[in-house]
Amino acid sequence: AAQRLGTVAMAPPDAILGLTEAFVADAKPNKMNLSVGVYKDASGKTPILECVKQAERKLLEDETTKGYLGIDGLPSYREHVHSLVFGDRVASDRIAVLQTPGGTGALRVASEFLVTQLAPIRIWMSSPTWANHPAIFRAAGLPSETYRYLAADRTSLDVDAMLQDLNEKTSPGEAVLLHACCHNPTGIDPTPEQWKAIAETVAKRRLLPIVDFAYQGFGDGLEQDAVGLHTVLDAVDEAIVCTSFSKNFGLYSERVGAICLVAADSDAMKASQSQLKTIVRTNYSNPPRHGGAIVACVLDDPSLTEMWKSEVEEMRQRITRLRTQFVETMKSTGKGHDFSFLLPQRGMFSFSGLTPMQVDELKHKFGIYIVGSGRINVAGMNENKMPELCEAVASVLES
Ligand code: PLP
């Protein structure tokens, strides 16, 4: 029989997952994996939150059906997303919330919406950004361009360059991707004043903000992390927000996220909402129930909600503590190298400023795995192994 699949070429491996495979195969006794994008606790595990365990016990008892959810997901889940992301900032008849399989699902639905409803349109992304952003946009047929973000020292935000690119390179009506907080991969977020300038520029250029909100609670706190988003929403009538509970609920594999579309009025919202539902229907039909039901169960219950907030706070503080400890240990054990530029960075990731060659040396000599861009998963560090890590970093900086 004629073969059809013999001509298919191998897809390139996923850069970060490939590093994890190499890490697993590495026999060095003191190896450390600082490459992957998941939270780890002091014992190196990605834990199930206690509030999630309790909610799951409750669901196991109380759940009566595994019947399909509606195309837009669980109503109580959608209400909680609405209040976590927007508070009472925007009139609720202007917002459509659809539960999606993770933040990635939300970004993909958003991309297809832009392509099918607003074409021709390009989306502007920060340089650098999460590697999956351009990949998702490409897969959906959405052309993307980049605006400058990092300063030449690779450790701070060049807001003037960012604003200049948004002012001079974009065309009115195009989309702009913004990270609401805990910018991935740099950990560098705009200050509240910089957010005001960004919001003004977005409004003046009539850009449609697509805000990726994957780390709410990992920066300065659940409410504080929405300040940039709210500043943008105060300046514009229309926006799309893609949220995720992968990190702040530790629900990575349950695929829990949402796309939130803000329109200028209720009629415009309803039309866009109907198109979003069509996109969902032809992709995965309707979202998975379990993860959304966990989030709704926790947030429906005041004591579980309190427990969740304190567990998020614990994760946030652990990351901050590790970042500070790394900077201090670099000063002492790390032979006086000054990494204090990491201190204002927020979220799970930090841009270390290490070059691809230094990253490579860390891997080969010490079994310390970080991403080629120099992005370190701070949550992957370990208090007890900090001196080893800092000695290794100091040694590649000096070689
Ligand atoms: N956006 C950013 C910037 C991310 O880093 C991630 C996860 O790594 C996501 C979105 C989506 O995550 P998920 O699809 O697991 O919810």
Short mmCIF file of C-alpha atoms and ligand atoms in Angstrom, two decimals:
data_model
loop_
_atom_site.label_atom_id
_atom_site.label_comp_id
_atom_site.label_asym_id
_atom_site.label_seq_id
_atom_site.Cartn_x
_atom_site.Cartn_y
_atom_site.Cartn_z
CA ALA A 1 0.00 0.00 0.00
CA ALA A 2 1.18 3.56 -0.69
CA GLN A 3 2.70 5.12 2.39
CA ARG A 4 1.70 8.66 3.25
CA LEU A 5 3.57 9.27 6.49
CA GLY A 6 7.10 8.47 5.30
CA THR A 7 7.60 12.09 4.21
CA VAL A 8 6.82 13.61 7.61
CA ALA A 9 9.87 15.33 9.09
CA MET A 10 10.73 15.19 12.79
CA ALA A 11 9.53 18.25 14.74
CA PRO A 12 12.19 20.09 16.73
CA PRO A 13 12.25 19.00 20.38
CA ASP A 14 10.82 21.34 23.04
CA ALA A 15 13.89 23.20 24.33
CA ILE A 16 12.95 23.24 28.01
CA LEU A 17 11.48 19.72 28.22
CA GLY A 18 14.60 18.46 26.41
CA LEU A 19 16.71 19.92 29.22
CA THR A 20 14.69 17.96 31.76
CA GLU A 21 15.36 14.72 29.86
CA ALA A 22 19.09 15.49 29.95
CA PHE A 23 18.80 16.30 33.65
CA VAL A 24 17.17 12.97 34.45
CA ALA A 25 19.93 11.13 32.58
CA ASP A 26 22.71 13.14 34.30
CA ALA A 27 24.59 11.06 36.90
CA LYS A 28 26.20 13.97 38.80
CA PRO A 29 25.24 13.61 42.47
CA ASN A 30 24.62 17.31 43.18
CA LYS A 31 22.67 18.07 40.02
CA MET A 32 19.98 20.77 40.13
CA ASN A 33 17.16 21.43 37.70
CA LEU A 34 16.45 25.17 37.57
CA SER A 35 14.96 25.05 34.08
CA VAL A 36 11.35 23.89 34.33
CA GLY A 37 8.44 26.24 34.97
CA VAL A 38 6.80 24.64 37.97
CA TYR A 39 6.85 25.59 41.64
CA LYS A 40 8.80 23.33 43.97
CA ASP A 41 8.75 23.20 47.76
CA ALA A 42 11.72 22.75 50.10
CA SER A 43 11.76 19.00 49.44
CA GLY A 44 11.95 19.55 45.68
CA LYS A 45 8.36 18.41 45.04
CA THR A 46 5.54 20.18 43.25
CA PRO A 47 2.97 19.78 46.03
CA ILE A 48 -0.80 19.43 45.94
CA LEU A 49 -2.19 22.33 47.98
CA GLU A 50 -4.06 21.32 51.14
CA CYS A 51 -7.11 23.38 50.06
CA VAL A 52 -7.15 21.38 46.80
CA LYS A 53 -6.99 18.05 48.68
CA GLN A 54 -9.89 19.11 50.89
CA ALA A 55 -11.94 20.32 47.92
CA GLU A 56 -11.30 17.03 46.09
CA ARG A 57 -12.53 15.03 49.09
CA LYS A 58 -15.67 17.14 49.12
CA LEU A 59 -16.16 16.74 45.37
CA LEU A 60 -15.73 12.98 45.61
CA GLU A 61 -18.57 12.89 48.12
CA ASP A 62 -20.88 15.47 46.62
CA GLU A 63 -20.42 15.33 42.86
CA THR A 64 -23.44 13.84 41.16
CA THR A 65 -22.53 13.85 37.48
CA LYS A 66 -19.75 13.76 34.95
CA GLY A 67 -22.09 15.16 32.31
CA TYR A 68 -20.73 17.74 29.88
CA LEU A 69 -20.19 21.29 31.03
CA GLY A 70 -21.51 24.09 28.84
CA ILE A 71 -19.17 25.35 26.12
CA ASP A 72 -18.11 28.20 28.39
CA GLY A 73 -17.60 26.02 31.46
CA LEU A 74 -18.79 25.94 35.05
CA PRO A 75 -20.88 29.03 35.97
CA SER A 76 -19.61 29.35 39.56
CA TYR A 77 -16.00 28.98 38.37
CA ARG A 78 -16.55 31.75 35.82
CA GLU A 79 -17.95 34.06 38.50
CA HIS A 80 -14.90 33.52 40.70
CA VAL A 81 -12.53 34.20 37.80
CA HIS A 82 -14.47 37.38 37.13
CA SER A 83 -14.07 38.67 40.67
CA LEU A 84 -10.41 37.59 41.06
CA VAL A 85 -9.36 39.24 37.80
CA PHE A 86 -11.62 42.30 37.62
CA GLY A 87 -13.04 42.86 41.11
CA ASP A 88 -15.95 45.21 40.45
CA ARG A 89 -13.95 47.34 38.08
CA VAL A 90 -15.81 46.75 34.84
CA ALA A 91 -19.61 46.44 34.45
CA SER A 92 -20.29 42.72 34.36
CA ASP A 93 -22.46 42.94 31.23
CA ARG A 94 -19.33 43.97 29.31
CA ILE A 95 -17.30 40.89 30.28
CA ALA A 96 -17.50 37.36 28.88
CA VAL A 97 -15.62 34.65 30.81
CA LEU A 98 -15.06 31.20 29.31
CA GLN A 99 -13.33 28.40 31.21
CA THR A 100 -10.46 27.01 29.09
CA PRO A 101 -7.92 24.18 29.34
CA GLY A 102 -5.22 26.22 31.09
CA GLY A 103 -3.82 29.60 30.15
CA THR A 104 -2.46 28.01 26.98
CA GLY A 105 -5.98 27.08 25.91
CA ALA A 106 -7.10 30.65 26.59
CA LEU A 107 -4.25 32.06 24.50
CA ARG A 108 -5.06 29.71 21.64
CA VAL A 109 -8.78 30.60 21.69
CA ALA A 110 -7.83 34.30 21.83
CA SER A 111 -5.50 33.86 18.85
CA GLU A 112 -8.18 32.17 16.75
CA PHE A 113 -10.62 34.91 17.71
CA LEU A 114 -8.20 37.59 16.49
CA VAL A 115 -7.56 35.70 13.25
CA THR A 116 -11.18 34.88 12.43
CA GLN A 117 -12.89 38.05 13.68
CA LEU A 118 -10.37 40.87 13.47
CA ALA A 119 -8.11 39.93 10.51
CA PRO A 120 -5.86 41.26 9.24
CA ILE A 121 -4.30 41.90 12.64
CA ARG A 122 -0.83 41.42 14.09
CA ILE A 123 0.07 40.90 17.73
CA TRP A 124 3.04 42.64 19.33
CA MET A 125 4.98 40.68 21.97
CA SER A 126 7.77 41.72 24.32
CA SER A 127 11.27 40.63 23.39
CA PRO A 128 11.87 38.25 25.06
CA THR A 129 8.65 36.47 25.95
CA TRP A 130 7.51 32.94 26.91
CA ALA A 131 8.64 30.73 24.01
CA ASN A 132 5.16 29.27 23.61
CA HIS A 133 3.63 32.70 22.85
CA PRO A 134 4.96 33.03 19.29
CA ALA A 135 4.40 29.28 18.77
CA ILE A 136 0.72 29.51 19.75
CA PHE A 137 0.20 32.58 17.56
CA ARG A 138 1.92 30.90 14.62
CA ALA A 139 -0.16 27.75 15.03
CA ALA A 140 -3.33 29.87 14.89
CA GLY A 141 -2.11 31.80 11.84
CA LEU A 142 -1.73 35.05 13.78
CA PRO A 143 1.27 37.13 12.62
CA SER A 144 3.42 38.37 15.52
CA GLU A 145 6.07 41.07 15.90
CA THR A 146 8.20 42.08 18.86
CA TYR A 147 8.63 45.29 20.82
CA ARG A 148 11.75 46.00 22.86
CA TYR A 149 11.47 45.24 26.58
CA LEU A 150 14.82 44.43 28.20
CA ALA A 151 17.48 47.10 28.61
CA ALA A 152 20.95 46.44 27.18
CA ASP A 153 22.16 45.20 30.60
CA ARG A 154 19.50 42.44 30.36
CA THR A 155 18.54 43.05 33.98
CA SER A 156 15.99 45.89 33.80
CA LEU A 157 13.08 47.19 31.75
CA ASP A 158 13.79 49.74 29.02
CA VAL A 159 10.38 51.36 29.19
CA ASP A 160 11.34 54.17 26.81
CA ALA A 161 12.28 51.67 24.10
CA MET A 162 9.08 49.72 24.74
CA LEU A 163 6.91 52.83 24.44
CA GLN A 164 8.82 54.04 21.40
CA ASP A 165 8.19 50.73 19.60
CA LEU A 166 4.50 50.74 20.56
CA ASN A 167 4.21 54.36 19.39
CA GLU A 168 6.18 54.13 16.19
CA LYS A 169 6.00 50.56 14.90
CA THR A 170 2.43 49.43 15.59
CA SER A 171 -0.58 50.30 13.48
CA PRO A 172 -3.80 51.42 15.16
CA GLY A 173 -6.10 48.48 15.84
CA GLU A 174 -3.35 45.90 16.26
CA ALA A 175 -3.06 43.67 19.34
CA VAL A 176 -0.40 43.94 22.04
CA LEU A 177 0.49 41.13 24.42
CA LEU A 178 1.27 42.22 27.99
CA HIS A 179 2.30 40.05 30.95
CA ALA A 180 0.14 41.18 33.87
CA CYS A 181 2.84 40.27 36.42
CA CYS A 182 5.88 38.04 36.92
CA HIS A 183 7.09 38.50 33.33
CA ASN A 184 8.25 35.17 31.89
CA PRO A 185 11.19 34.73 31.27
CA THR A 186 12.70 37.88 32.83
CA GLY A 187 10.90 38.42 36.15
CA ILE A 188 11.03 42.13 35.28
CA ASP A 189 7.67 43.92 35.61
CA PRO A 190 6.77 47.56 34.97
CA THR A 191 6.33 49.79 38.04
CA PRO A 192 2.85 51.29 38.66
CA GLU A 193 4.02 54.54 37.00
CA GLN A 194 5.37 52.65 34.00
CA TRP A 195 2.04 50.79 33.75
CA LYS A 196 0.31 54.19 33.50
CA ALA A 197 2.53 55.19 30.60
CA ILE A 198 2.00 51.81 28.92
CA ALA A 199 -1.78 52.07 29.37
CA GLU A 200 -1.82 55.59 27.90
CA THR A 201 0.17 54.46 24.89
CA VAL A 202 -2.04 51.41 24.34
CA ALA A 203 -5.11 53.67 24.45
CA LYS A 204 -3.60 56.39 22.26
CA ARG A 205 -2.51 53.89 19.59
CA ARG A 206 -5.92 52.15 19.84
CA LEU A 207 -4.16 48.82 20.46
CA LEU A 208 -6.15 45.84 21.71
CA PRO A 209 -4.44 44.57 24.90
CA ILE A 210 -4.14 40.80 25.28
CA VAL A 211 -3.08 40.37 28.89
CA ASP A 212 -1.49 37.08 29.97
CA PHE A 213 -2.19 36.63 33.69
CA ALA A 214 -0.59 33.26 34.52
CA TYR A 215 1.03 34.12 37.88
CA GLN A 216 -1.54 36.02 39.96
CA GLY A 217 -0.35 35.91 43.57
CA PHE A 218 3.29 35.05 42.82
CA GLY A 219 4.50 38.66 42.53
CA ASP A 220 3.39 41.01 45.30
CA GLY A 221 0.08 39.35 46.24
CA LEU A 222 -3.26 38.42 44.66
CA GLU A 223 -4.66 41.96 44.54
CA GLN A 224 -1.40 43.82 44.03
CA ASP A 225 -0.59 41.66 41.00
CA ALA A 226 -3.72 42.95 39.23
CA VAL A 227 -2.65 46.61 39.48
CA GLY A 228 -1.06 46.74 36.03
CA LEU A 229 -4.04 45.02 34.42
CA HIS A 230 -6.46 47.38 36.17
CA THR A 231 -4.44 50.39 35.05
CA VAL A 232 -4.77 49.21 31.46
CA LEU A 233 -8.51 48.49 31.90
CA ASP A 234 -9.02 52.03 33.21
CA ALA A 235 -7.59 53.38 29.95
CA VAL A 236 -9.32 51.21 27.33
CA ASP A 237 -12.81 49.86 26.57
CA GLU A 238 -11.73 46.56 25.07
CA ALA A 239 -9.29 43.87 26.17
CA ILE A 240 -8.74 40.13 26.41
CA VAL A 241 -7.32 38.57 29.59
CA CYS A 242 -5.97 34.99 29.60
CA THR A 243 -5.73 33.57 33.12
CA SER A 244 -4.46 30.33 34.59
CA PHE A 245 -4.72 28.47 37.89
CA SER A 246 -1.84 26.14 37.00
CA LYS A 247 0.60 27.97 39.27
CA ASN A 248 -1.40 29.66 42.00
CA PHE A 249 -3.52 26.53 42.68
CA GLY A 250 -0.77 24.08 41.69
CA LEU A 251 -3.27 22.54 39.24
CA TYR A 252 -0.83 22.17 36.34
CA SER A 253 -2.12 18.87 34.98
CA GLU A 254 -5.81 19.63 35.55
CA ARG A 255 -5.72 22.34 32.86
CA VAL A 256 -7.63 25.21 34.46
CA GLY A 257 -7.71 28.66 32.91
CA ALA A 258 -10.05 31.20 31.38
CA ILE A 259 -10.36 33.69 28.58
CA CYS A 260 -12.02 36.93 29.65
CA LEU A 261 -13.16 39.29 26.93
CA VAL A 262 -14.02 42.89 27.77
CA ALA A 263 -16.13 44.77 25.21
CA ALA A 264 -17.33 48.37 25.11
CA ASP A 265 -20.95 47.42 25.72
CA SER A 266 -23.20 44.46 26.34
CA ASP A 267 -24.21 43.88 22.68
CA ALA A 268 -20.60 43.82 21.52
CA MET A 269 -19.74 41.46 24.37
CA LYS A 270 -22.53 39.05 23.42
CA ALA A 271 -21.50 38.89 19.77
CA SER A 272 -17.85 38.25 20.66
CA GLN A 273 -18.88 35.71 23.28
CA SER A 274 -20.87 33.79 20.67
CA GLN A 275 -17.81 33.69 18.38
CA LEU A 276 -15.58 32.50 21.24
CA LYS A 277 -18.04 29.68 21.88
CA THR A 278 -17.88 28.65 18.22
CA ILE A 279 -14.08 28.50 18.43
CA VAL A 280 -14.24 26.35 21.58
CA ARG A 281 -16.89 24.06 20.09
CA THR A 282 -14.69 23.27 17.09
CA ASN A 283 -11.52 22.75 19.14
CA TYR A 284 -12.31 20.78 22.30
CA SER A 285 -16.10 21.21 22.48
CA ASN A 286 -16.20 22.11 26.17
CA PRO A 287 -13.66 22.34 29.00
CA PRO A 288 -12.75 19.58 31.49
CA ARG A 289 -14.76 19.71 34.70
CA HIS A 290 -12.50 18.54 37.52
CA GLY A 291 -9.97 21.37 37.83
CA GLY A 292 -12.60 24.08 37.46
CA ALA A 293 -14.77 22.31 40.03
CA ILE A 294 -11.84 22.28 42.50
CA VAL A 295 -11.27 26.02 42.10
CA ALA A 296 -15.00 26.75 42.42
CA CYS A 297 -15.29 24.50 45.49
CA VAL A 298 -12.39 26.28 47.23
CA LEU A 299 -13.58 29.77 46.36
CA ASP A 300 -17.22 28.99 47.28
CA ASP A 301 -16.10 28.15 50.82
CA PRO A 302 -14.75 31.00 53.01
CA SER A 303 -12.48 28.81 55.11
CA LEU A 304 -11.01 26.97 52.10
CA THR A 305 -10.53 30.37 50.43
CA GLU A 306 -8.55 31.58 53.45
CA MET A 307 -6.48 28.41 53.35
CA TRP A 308 -5.80 28.93 49.62
CA LYS A 309 -4.74 32.55 50.17
CA SER A 310 -2.29 31.55 52.86
CA GLU A 311 -0.91 28.71 50.71
CA VAL A 312 -0.37 31.11 47.79
CA GLU A 313 1.31 33.51 50.20
CA GLU A 314 3.59 30.73 51.42
CA MET A 315 4.66 29.90 47.85
CA ARG A 316 5.20 33.58 47.10
CA GLN A 317 7.29 34.14 50.22
CA ARG A 318 9.39 31.04 49.59
CA ILE A 319 10.31 32.35 46.14
CA THR A 320 11.18 35.79 47.55
CA ARG A 321 13.27 34.21 50.32
CA LEU A 322 15.21 32.04 47.86
CA ARG A 323 15.87 35.00 45.57
CA THR A 324 17.23 37.04 48.50
CA GLN A 325 19.27 34.13 49.80
CA PHE A 326 20.81 33.60 46.35
CA VAL A 327 21.83 37.27 46.14
CA GLU A 328 23.32 37.18 49.65
CA THR A 329 25.15 33.90 49.10
CA MET A 330 26.59 35.19 45.81
CA LYS A 331 28.05 38.07 47.83
CA SER A 332 29.65 35.76 50.39
CA THR A 333 30.33 32.26 49.05
CA GLY A 334 30.01 33.47 45.47
CA LYS A 335 33.11 35.62 45.90
CA GLY A 336 31.42 38.99 46.03
CA HIS A 337 29.49 38.81 42.76
CA ASP A 338 26.71 41.36 42.90
CA PHE A 339 23.34 39.93 41.84
CA SER A 340 21.28 42.53 43.69
CA PHE A 341 19.59 43.37 40.38
CA LEU A 342 17.55 40.21 40.97
CA LEU A 343 15.87 41.67 44.07
CA PRO A 344 13.20 43.75 42.29
CA GLN A 345 12.39 40.83 39.98
CA ARG A 346 9.09 39.08 40.63
CA GLY A 347 7.65 35.60 40.21
CA MET A 348 9.12 32.20 39.64
CA PHE A 349 11.73 33.28 37.10
CA SER A 350 14.78 35.49 37.11
CA PHE A 351 17.01 36.56 34.29
CA SER A 352 20.48 35.91 35.65
CA GLY A 353 22.44 37.66 32.92
CA LEU A 354 24.46 34.42 32.42
CA THR A 355 25.50 33.88 28.80
CA PRO A 356 24.63 30.73 26.81
CA MET A 357 28.27 29.61 27.20
CA GLN A 358 28.18 30.01 30.98
CA VAL A 359 24.84 28.17 31.06
CA ASP A 360 26.43 25.33 29.10
CA GLU A 361 29.40 25.17 31.46
CA LEU A 362 27.10 25.00 34.50
CA LYS A 363 25.41 22.00 32.93
CA HIS A 364 28.54 20.10 31.89
CA LYS A 365 30.71 20.80 34.92
CA PHE A 366 28.15 20.88 37.74
CA GLY A 367 24.91 19.30 36.49
CA ILE A 368 23.12 22.62 37.05
CA TYR A 369 20.45 23.06 34.40
CA ILE A 370 19.12 26.49 33.49
CA VAL A 371 17.60 27.72 30.22
CA GLY A 372 20.00 29.02 27.55
CA SER A 373 18.66 32.57 27.89
CA GLY A 374 19.94 32.58 31.48
CA ARG A 375 16.41 32.20 32.90
CA ILE A 376 16.53 30.59 36.34
CA ASN A 377 13.51 29.00 38.03
CA VAL A 378 14.04 30.49 41.48
CA ALA A 379 11.46 28.09 42.96
CA GLY A 380 13.71 25.20 41.88
CA MET A 381 16.53 26.42 44.18
CA ASN A 382 17.08 24.75 47.51
CA GLU A 383 18.05 26.53 50.74
CA ASN A 384 20.48 23.77 51.70
CA LYS A 385 22.22 23.65 48.35
CA MET A 386 22.60 27.42 47.95
CA PRO A 387 26.37 27.51 48.67
CA GLU A 388 27.05 24.83 46.01
CA LEU A 389 24.91 26.69 43.50
CA CYS A 390 26.62 30.02 44.16
CA GLU A 391 30.12 28.55 44.04
CA ALA A 392 29.31 26.98 40.69
CA VAL A 393 27.87 30.23 39.30
CA ALA A 394 30.91 32.16 40.57
CA SER A 395 33.24 29.66 38.93
CA VAL A 396 31.63 29.99 35.47
CA LEU A 397 31.60 33.78 35.81
CA GLU A 398 35.36 33.73 36.35
CA SER A 399 36.40 31.11 33.82
N1 PLP B 1 1.58 32.21 30.11
C1 PLP B 1 2.80 32.17 30.64
C2 PLP B 1 3.65 33.38 30.58
C3 PLP B 1 3.27 30.99 31.22
O1 PLP B 1 4.49 30.96 31.73
C4 PLP B 1 2.42 29.86 31.26
C5 PLP B 1 2.91 28.59 31.83
O2 PLP B 1 4.07 28.28 31.88
C6 PLP B 1 1.15 29.97 30.70
C7 PLP B 1 0.75 31.16 30.14
C8 PLP B 1 0.12 28.87 30.63
O3 PLP B 1 0.12 27.89 31.52
P1 PLP B 1 -0.99 26.76 31.54
O4 PLP B 1 -1.44 26.52 30.14
O5 PLP B 1 -0.31 25.60 32.13
O6 PLP B 1 -2.11 27.30 32.38
#
